[in-house]
Short mmCIF file of C-alpha atoms and ligand atoms in Angstrom, two decimals:
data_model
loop_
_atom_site.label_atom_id
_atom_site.label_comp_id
_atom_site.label_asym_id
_atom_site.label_seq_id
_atom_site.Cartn_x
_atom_site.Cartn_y
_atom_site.Cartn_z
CA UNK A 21 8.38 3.00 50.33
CA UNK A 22 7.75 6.20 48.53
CA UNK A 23 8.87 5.92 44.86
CA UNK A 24 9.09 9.66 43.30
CA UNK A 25 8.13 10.78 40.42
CA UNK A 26 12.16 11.82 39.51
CA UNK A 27 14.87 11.04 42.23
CA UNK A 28 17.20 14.59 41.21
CA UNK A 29 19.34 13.80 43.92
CA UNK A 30 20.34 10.52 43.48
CA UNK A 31 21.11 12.21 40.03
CA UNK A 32 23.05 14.72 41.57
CA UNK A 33 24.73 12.21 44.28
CA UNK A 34 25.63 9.70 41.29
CA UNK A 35 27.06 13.00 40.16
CA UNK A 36 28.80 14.54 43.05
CA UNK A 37 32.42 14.93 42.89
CA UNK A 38 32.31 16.07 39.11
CA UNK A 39 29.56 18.78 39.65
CA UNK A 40 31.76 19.87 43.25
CA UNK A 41 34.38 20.43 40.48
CA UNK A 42 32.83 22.24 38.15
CA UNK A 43 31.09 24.46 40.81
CA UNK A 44 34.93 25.45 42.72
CA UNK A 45 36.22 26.02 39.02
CA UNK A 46 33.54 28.48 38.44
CA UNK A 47 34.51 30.48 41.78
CA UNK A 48 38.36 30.10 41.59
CA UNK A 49 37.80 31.46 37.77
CA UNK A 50 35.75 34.91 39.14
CA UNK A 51 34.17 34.71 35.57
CA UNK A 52 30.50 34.69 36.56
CA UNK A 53 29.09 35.77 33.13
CA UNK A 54 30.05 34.52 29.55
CA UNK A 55 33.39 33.33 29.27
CA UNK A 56 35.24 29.68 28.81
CA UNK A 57 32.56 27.22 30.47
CA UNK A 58 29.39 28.76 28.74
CA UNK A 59 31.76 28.67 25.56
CA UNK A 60 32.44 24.86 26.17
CA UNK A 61 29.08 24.06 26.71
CA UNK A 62 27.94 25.75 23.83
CA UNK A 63 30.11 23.63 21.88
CA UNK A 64 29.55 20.88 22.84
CA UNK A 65 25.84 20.54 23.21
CA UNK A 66 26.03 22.03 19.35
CA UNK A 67 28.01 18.74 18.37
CA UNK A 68 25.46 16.61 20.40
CA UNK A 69 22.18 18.20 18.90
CA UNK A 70 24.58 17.74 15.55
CA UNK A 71 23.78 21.65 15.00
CA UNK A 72 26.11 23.79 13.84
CA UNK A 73 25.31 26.74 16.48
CA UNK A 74 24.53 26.50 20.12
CA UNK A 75 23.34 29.79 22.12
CA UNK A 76 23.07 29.67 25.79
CA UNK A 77 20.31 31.64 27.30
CA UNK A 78 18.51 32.22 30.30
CA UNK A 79 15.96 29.94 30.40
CA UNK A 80 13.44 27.92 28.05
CA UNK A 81 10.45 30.73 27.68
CA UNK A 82 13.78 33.18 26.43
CA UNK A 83 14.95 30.03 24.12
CA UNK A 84 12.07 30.51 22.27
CA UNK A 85 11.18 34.36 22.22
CA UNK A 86 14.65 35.41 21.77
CA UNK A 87 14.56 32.77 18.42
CA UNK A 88 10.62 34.62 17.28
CA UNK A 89 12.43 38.25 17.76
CA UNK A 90 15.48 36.95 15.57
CA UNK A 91 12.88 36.01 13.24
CA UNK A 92 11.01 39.46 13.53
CA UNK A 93 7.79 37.71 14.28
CA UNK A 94 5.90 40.24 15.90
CA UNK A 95 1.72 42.19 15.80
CA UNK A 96 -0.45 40.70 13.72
CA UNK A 97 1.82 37.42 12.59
CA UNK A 98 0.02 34.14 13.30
CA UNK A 99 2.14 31.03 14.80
CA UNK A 100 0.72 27.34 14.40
CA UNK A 101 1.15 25.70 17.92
CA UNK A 102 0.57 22.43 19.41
CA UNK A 103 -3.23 22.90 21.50
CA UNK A 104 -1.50 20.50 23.57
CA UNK A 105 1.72 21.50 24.96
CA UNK A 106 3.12 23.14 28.36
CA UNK A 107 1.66 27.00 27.95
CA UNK A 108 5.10 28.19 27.74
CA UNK A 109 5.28 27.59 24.10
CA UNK A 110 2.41 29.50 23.64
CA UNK A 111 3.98 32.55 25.98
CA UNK A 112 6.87 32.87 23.68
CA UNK A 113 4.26 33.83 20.82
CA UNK A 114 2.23 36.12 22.82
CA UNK A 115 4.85 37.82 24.24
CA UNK A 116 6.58 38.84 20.44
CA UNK A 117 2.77 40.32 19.59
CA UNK A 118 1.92 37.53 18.17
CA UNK A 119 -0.92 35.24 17.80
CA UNK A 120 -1.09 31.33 18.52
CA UNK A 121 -3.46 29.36 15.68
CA UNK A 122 -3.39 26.34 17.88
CA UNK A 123 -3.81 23.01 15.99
CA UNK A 124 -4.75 19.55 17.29
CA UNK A 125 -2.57 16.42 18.59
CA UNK A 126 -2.71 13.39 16.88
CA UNK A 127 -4.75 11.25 19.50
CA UNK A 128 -2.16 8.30 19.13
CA UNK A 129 1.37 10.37 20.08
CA UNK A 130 -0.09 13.25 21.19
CA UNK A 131 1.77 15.66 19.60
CA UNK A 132 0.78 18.35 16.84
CA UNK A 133 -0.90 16.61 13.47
CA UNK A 134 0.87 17.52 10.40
CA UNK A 135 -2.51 16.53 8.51
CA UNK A 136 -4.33 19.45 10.39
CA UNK A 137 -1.57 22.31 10.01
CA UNK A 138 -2.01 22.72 6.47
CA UNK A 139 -5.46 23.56 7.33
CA UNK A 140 -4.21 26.25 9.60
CA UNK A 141 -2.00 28.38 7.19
CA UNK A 142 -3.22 31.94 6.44
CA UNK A 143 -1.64 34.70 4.46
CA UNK A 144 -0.69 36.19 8.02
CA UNK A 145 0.75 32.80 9.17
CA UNK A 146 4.80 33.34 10.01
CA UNK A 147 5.86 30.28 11.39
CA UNK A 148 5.13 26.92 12.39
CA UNK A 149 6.15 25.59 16.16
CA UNK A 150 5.70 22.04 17.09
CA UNK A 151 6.80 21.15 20.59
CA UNK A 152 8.06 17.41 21.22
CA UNK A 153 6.18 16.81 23.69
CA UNK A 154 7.21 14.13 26.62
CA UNK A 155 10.38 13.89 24.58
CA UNK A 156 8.53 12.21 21.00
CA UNK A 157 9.58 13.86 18.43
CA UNK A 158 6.77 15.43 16.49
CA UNK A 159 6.81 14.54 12.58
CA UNK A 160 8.69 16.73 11.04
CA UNK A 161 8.97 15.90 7.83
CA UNK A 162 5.26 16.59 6.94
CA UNK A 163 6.12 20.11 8.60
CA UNK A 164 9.28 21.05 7.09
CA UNK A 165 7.75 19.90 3.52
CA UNK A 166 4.66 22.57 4.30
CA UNK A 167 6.93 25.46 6.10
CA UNK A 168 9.02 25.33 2.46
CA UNK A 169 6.10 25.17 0.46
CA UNK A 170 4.24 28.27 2.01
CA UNK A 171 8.06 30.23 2.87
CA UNK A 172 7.18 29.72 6.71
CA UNK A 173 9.44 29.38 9.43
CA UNK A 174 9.61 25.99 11.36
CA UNK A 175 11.55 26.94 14.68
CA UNK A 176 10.66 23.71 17.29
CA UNK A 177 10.22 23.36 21.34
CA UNK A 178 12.59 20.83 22.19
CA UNK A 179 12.87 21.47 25.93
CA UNK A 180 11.69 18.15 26.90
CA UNK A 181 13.50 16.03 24.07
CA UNK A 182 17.20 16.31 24.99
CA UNK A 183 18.96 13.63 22.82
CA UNK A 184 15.82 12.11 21.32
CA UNK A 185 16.29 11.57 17.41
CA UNK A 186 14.28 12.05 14.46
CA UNK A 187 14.62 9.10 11.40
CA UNK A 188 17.96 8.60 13.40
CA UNK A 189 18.94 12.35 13.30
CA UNK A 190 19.01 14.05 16.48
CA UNK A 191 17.09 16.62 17.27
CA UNK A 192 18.49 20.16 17.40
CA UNK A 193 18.80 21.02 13.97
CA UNK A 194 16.03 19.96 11.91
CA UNK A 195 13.61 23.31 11.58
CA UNK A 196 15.50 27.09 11.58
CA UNK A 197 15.73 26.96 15.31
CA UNK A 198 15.20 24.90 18.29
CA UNK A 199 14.25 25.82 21.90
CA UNK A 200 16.07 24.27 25.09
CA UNK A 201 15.07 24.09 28.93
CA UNK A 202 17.92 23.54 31.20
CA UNK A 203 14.84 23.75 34.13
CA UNK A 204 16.36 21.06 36.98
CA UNK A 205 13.68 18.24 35.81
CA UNK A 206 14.39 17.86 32.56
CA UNK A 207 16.72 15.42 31.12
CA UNK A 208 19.53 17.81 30.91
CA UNK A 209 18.87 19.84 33.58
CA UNK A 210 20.80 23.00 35.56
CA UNK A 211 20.57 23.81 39.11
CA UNK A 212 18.80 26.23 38.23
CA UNK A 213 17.13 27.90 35.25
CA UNK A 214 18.95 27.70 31.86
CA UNK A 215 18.03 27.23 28.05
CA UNK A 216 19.85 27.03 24.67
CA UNK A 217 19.25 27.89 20.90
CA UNK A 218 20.31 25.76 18.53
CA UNK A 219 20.56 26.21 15.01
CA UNK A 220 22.12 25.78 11.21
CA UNK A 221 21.49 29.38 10.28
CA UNK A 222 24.59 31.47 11.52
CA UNK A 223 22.17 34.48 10.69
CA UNK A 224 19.75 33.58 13.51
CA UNK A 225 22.61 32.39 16.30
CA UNK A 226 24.12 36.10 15.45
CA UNK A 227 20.94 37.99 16.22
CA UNK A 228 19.70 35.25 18.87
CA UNK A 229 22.79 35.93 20.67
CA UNK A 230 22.93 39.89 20.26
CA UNK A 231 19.12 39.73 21.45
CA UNK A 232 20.35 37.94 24.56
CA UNK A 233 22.96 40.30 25.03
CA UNK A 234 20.95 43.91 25.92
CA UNK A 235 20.84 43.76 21.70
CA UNK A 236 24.66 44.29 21.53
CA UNK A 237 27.58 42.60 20.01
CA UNK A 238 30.29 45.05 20.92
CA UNK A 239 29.93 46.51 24.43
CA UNK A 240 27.70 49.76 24.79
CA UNK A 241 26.97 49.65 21.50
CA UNK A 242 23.38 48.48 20.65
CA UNK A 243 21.79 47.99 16.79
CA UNK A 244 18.21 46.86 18.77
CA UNK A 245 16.79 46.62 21.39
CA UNK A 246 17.12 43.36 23.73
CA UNK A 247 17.63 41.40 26.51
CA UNK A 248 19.67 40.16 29.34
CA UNK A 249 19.20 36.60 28.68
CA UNK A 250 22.58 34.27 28.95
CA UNK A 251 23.59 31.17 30.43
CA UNK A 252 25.67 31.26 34.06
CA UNK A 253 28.66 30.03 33.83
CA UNK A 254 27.89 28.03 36.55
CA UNK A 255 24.96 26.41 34.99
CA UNK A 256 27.06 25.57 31.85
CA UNK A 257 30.05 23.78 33.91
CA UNK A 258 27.63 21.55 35.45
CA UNK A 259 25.58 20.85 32.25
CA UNK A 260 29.33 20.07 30.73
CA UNK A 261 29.61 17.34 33.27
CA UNK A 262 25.92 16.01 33.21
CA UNK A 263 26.09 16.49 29.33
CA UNK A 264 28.35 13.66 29.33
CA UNK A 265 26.08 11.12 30.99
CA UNK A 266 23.14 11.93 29.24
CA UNK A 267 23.08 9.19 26.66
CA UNK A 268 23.56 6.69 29.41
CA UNK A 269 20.94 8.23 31.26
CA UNK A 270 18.29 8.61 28.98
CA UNK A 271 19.45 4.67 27.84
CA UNK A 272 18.55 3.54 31.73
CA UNK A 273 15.08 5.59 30.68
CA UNK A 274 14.33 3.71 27.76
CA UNK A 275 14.36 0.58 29.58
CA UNK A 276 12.13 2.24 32.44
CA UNK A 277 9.72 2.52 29.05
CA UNK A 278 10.26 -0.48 27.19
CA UNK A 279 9.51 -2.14 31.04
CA UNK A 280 6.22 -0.58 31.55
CA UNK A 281 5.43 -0.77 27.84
CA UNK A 282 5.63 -4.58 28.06
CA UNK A 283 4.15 -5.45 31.38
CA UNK A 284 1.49 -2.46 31.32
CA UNK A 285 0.21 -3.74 27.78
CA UNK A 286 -3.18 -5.28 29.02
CA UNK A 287 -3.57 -3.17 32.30
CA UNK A 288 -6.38 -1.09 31.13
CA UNK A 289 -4.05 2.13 30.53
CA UNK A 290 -3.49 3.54 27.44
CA UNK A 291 0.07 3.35 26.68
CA UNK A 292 2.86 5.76 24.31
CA UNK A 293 2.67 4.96 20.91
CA UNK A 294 6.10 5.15 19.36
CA UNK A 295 6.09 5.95 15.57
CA UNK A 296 9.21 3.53 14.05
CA UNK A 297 10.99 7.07 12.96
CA UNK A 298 11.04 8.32 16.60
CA UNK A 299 13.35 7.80 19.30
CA UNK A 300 12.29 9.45 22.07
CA UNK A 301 14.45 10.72 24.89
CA UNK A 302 11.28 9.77 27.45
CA UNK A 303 10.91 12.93 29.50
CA UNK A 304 7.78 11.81 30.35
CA UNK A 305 6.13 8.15 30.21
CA UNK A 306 2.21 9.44 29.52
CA UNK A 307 -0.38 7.10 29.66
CA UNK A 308 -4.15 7.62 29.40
CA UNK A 309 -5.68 6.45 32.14
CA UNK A 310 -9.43 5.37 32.12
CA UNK A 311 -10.71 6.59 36.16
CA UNK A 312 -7.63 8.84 36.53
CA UNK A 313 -8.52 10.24 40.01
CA UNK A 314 -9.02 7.00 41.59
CA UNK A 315 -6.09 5.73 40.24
CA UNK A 316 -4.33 8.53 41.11
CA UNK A 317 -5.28 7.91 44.52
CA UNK A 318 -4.74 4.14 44.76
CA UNK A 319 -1.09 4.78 43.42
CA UNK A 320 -0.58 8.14 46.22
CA UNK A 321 -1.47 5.12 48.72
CA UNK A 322 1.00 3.05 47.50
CA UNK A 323 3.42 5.90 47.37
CA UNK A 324 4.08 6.26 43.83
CA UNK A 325 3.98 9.82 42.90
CA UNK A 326 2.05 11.17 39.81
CA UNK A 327 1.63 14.20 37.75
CA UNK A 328 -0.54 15.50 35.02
CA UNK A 329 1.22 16.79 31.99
CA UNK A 330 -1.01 18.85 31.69
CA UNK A 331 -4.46 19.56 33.50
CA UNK A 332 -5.78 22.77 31.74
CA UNK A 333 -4.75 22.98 28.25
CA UNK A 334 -3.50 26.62 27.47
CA UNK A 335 -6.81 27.47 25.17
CA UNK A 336 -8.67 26.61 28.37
CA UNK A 337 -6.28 29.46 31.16
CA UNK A 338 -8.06 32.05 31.88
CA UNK A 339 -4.46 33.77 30.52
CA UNK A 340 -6.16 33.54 26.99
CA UNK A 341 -9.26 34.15 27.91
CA UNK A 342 -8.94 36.59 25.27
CA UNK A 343 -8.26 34.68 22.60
CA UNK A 344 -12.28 33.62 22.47
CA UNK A 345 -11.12 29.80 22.43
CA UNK A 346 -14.02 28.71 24.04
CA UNK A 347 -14.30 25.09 25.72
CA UNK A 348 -15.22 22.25 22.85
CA UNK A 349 -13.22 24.78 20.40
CA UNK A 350 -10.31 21.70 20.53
CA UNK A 351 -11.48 18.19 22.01
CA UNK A 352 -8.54 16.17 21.67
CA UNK A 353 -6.55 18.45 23.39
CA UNK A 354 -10.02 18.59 26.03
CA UNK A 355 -10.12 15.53 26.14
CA UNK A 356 -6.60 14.24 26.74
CA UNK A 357 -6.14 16.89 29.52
CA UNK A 358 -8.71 14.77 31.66
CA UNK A 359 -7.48 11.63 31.02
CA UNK A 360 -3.11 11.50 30.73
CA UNK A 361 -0.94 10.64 33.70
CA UNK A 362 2.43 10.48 33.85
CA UNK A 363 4.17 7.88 35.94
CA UNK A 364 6.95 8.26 37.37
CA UNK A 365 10.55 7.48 35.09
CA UNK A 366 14.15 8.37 35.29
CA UNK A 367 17.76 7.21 35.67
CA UNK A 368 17.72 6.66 38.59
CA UNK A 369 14.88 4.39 39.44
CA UNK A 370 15.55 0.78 40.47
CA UNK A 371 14.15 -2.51 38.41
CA UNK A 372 12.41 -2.69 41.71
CA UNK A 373 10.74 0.64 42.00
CA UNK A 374 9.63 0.17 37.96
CA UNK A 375 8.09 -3.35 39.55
CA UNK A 376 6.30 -1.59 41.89
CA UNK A 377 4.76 0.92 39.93
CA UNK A 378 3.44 -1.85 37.72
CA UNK A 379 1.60 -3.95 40.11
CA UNK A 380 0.26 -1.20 42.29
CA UNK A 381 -1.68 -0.40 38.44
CA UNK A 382 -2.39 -3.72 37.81
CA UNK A 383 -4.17 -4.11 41.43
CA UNK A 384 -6.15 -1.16 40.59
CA UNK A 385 -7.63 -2.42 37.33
CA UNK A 386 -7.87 -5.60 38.72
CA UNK A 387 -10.15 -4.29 41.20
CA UNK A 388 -12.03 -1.99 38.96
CA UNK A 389 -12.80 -4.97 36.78
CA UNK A 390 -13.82 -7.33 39.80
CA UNK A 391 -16.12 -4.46 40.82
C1 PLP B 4 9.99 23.33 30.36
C2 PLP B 4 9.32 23.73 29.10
C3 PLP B 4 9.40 25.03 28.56
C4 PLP B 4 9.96 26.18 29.33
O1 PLP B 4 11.23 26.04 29.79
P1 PLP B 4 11.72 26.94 31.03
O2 PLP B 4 13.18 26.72 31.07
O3 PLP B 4 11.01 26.44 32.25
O4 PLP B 4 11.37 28.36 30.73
C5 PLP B 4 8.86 25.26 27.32
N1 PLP B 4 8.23 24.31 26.64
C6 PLP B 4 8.09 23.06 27.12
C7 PLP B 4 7.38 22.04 26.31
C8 PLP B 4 8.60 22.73 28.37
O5 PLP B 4 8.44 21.49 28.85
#
């Protein structure tokens, strides 16, 4: 038995006459760019986030340059980052001219420390950009409360926290902007690349969505200069459909957690810690894992599939190099790169399958402990 890490076609199968559908519609229509689908989408996926705007764009490195440009963040502005997040949030700095102040995790959740930011802020400090990582949401509060008192921005990186809520509001409108992936693994995801703004501020969808749009609102005529960045239509009919099960499926992924939360407790693994104001939409179920390669190993011979979210944090790529962020510069973020493991979680796994998972771990500890 092989049990993989996420089963997209079951997803897809579960899926398969509405997303046949939804792809003939888009042919029979001939629209292949903007138009009634990406319109529908947008609306929708506005009401879910409860935002007022929803942009579609081309993927989620464009979600959140296109929102830094519309914020004329550019040379010589600093951005406060997570040190530990995919390098794509960091990209989306860089690329505007700008320059990523990277600020430690909280070791318990992982995801940017609210106590540390105010640390970070400088007179050339723009913005502030928390990712929620593995689908937590990070605390906001603490982040909002700073971005107002020093006039900062606070745009987040919500591309792996589809329908995960914040003190019971969802995310998608909490900061000035928010960044979606539509990338095929993630809980809402195309068949292909796709991303989304979402926002409050009908200032920022305007220029988000002229950005996207070769900087134009009204054909051949162009205020700035931009991008072609937009949703397919073809994307956005079949995130319509799968938009629709979401809830349900990131409900069967709760109880994928709350199963390996309760038999996993005295396994030797770290597990998630859950703040009580965070519901997350578990993208990811990340534990730290005390002899990771072995384990690693023992669970490959089992055939549960693993990943690392992520390996090499981005102070540590030799793509920053530049930045003079030497190794020991940020130890949490060191240190959980050597030691998280993700196991495998999503709709479509069966009580079995979670089972499985569970005592191929528990073997391994046993053994380790025997030895
Ligand atoms: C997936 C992801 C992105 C990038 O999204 P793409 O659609 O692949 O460009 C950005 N940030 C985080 C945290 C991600 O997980």
């Amino acid at each position: 038995m092989t049990i993989k890490f996420l089963d997209l076609e079951a997803a897809h199968e579960e899926l398969s006459s509405e997303i046949d559908a939804a792809l003939r519609r888009v042919v029979r229509s001939g629209q292949f760019i903007h138009g009634p689908e990406v319109e529908s989408f947008e609306t929708a996926f506005a009401a879910y986030c409860e935002a007022r705007h929803c942009i579609g764009v081309g993927n989620g490195l464009d979600a959140l340059h296109l929102i830094l440009r519309a914020l004329e963040i550019g040379p010589g502005d600093e951005v406060i980052v997570s040190s530990n997040t995919f390098i794509a949030t960091w990209l989306a700095v860089t690329m505007v001219g700008a320059i990523p102040i990277p600020v430690e995790p909280d070791p318990d959740t992982h995801n940017i420390d609210p106590r540390r930011v105010a640390n970070a802020i400088t007179s050339r400090t723009k913005a502030i950009l928390p990712t929620h990582l593995y689908g937590q949401p990070a605390d906001l509060d603490p982040l909002l409360e700073l971005a107002k008192h020093h006039g900062l921005r606070l745009v987040e990186d919500a591309a792996q926290a589809h329908g995960a809520r914040y003190k019971e509001r969802r995310i998608g409108g909490h900061g000035d902007a928010v960044a979606w992936s539509f990338y095929p693994g993630k809980n809402l995801g195309a068949l292909g690349d796709g991303g989304a703004v979402t926002t409050d501020d009908p200032k920022i969808a305007e220029r988000v969505r002229m950005l996207g749009n070769y900087g134009s609102r009204t054909k051949y005529v162009n205020p700035v200069r931009g991008y072609n960045s937009r949703l397919d239509p073809v994307h956005a009919a079949v995130l319509s459909v799968k938009l629709r099960h979401l809830d349900e499926w990131n409900a069967r992924r709760v109880a994928v957690a709350g199963h390996y939360s309760r038999q996993l407790a005295d396994s030797g693994l770290g597990l998630p810690v859950v703040p009580d104001w965070a519901d997350p939409a578990w993208h990811l179920y990340v534990v730290r894992a005390p002899h990771r390669q072995a384990l690693v190993d023992h669970l490959r011979e089992a055939g549960v599939q693993t990943l690392i979210h992520y390996p090499i944090p981005p102070h540590l790529q030799a793509a920053y190099a530049d930045l003079g962020l030497a190794r020991g510069s940020l130890p949490i973020a060191e240190q959980l790169a050597t030691e998280v493991l993700s196991l495998p979680i999503g709709p479509h796994m069966s009580a079995a399958e979670v089972d499985a998972v569970e005592a191929a771990v528990q073997a391994f500890y046993a053994d380790e402990a025997a030895r």
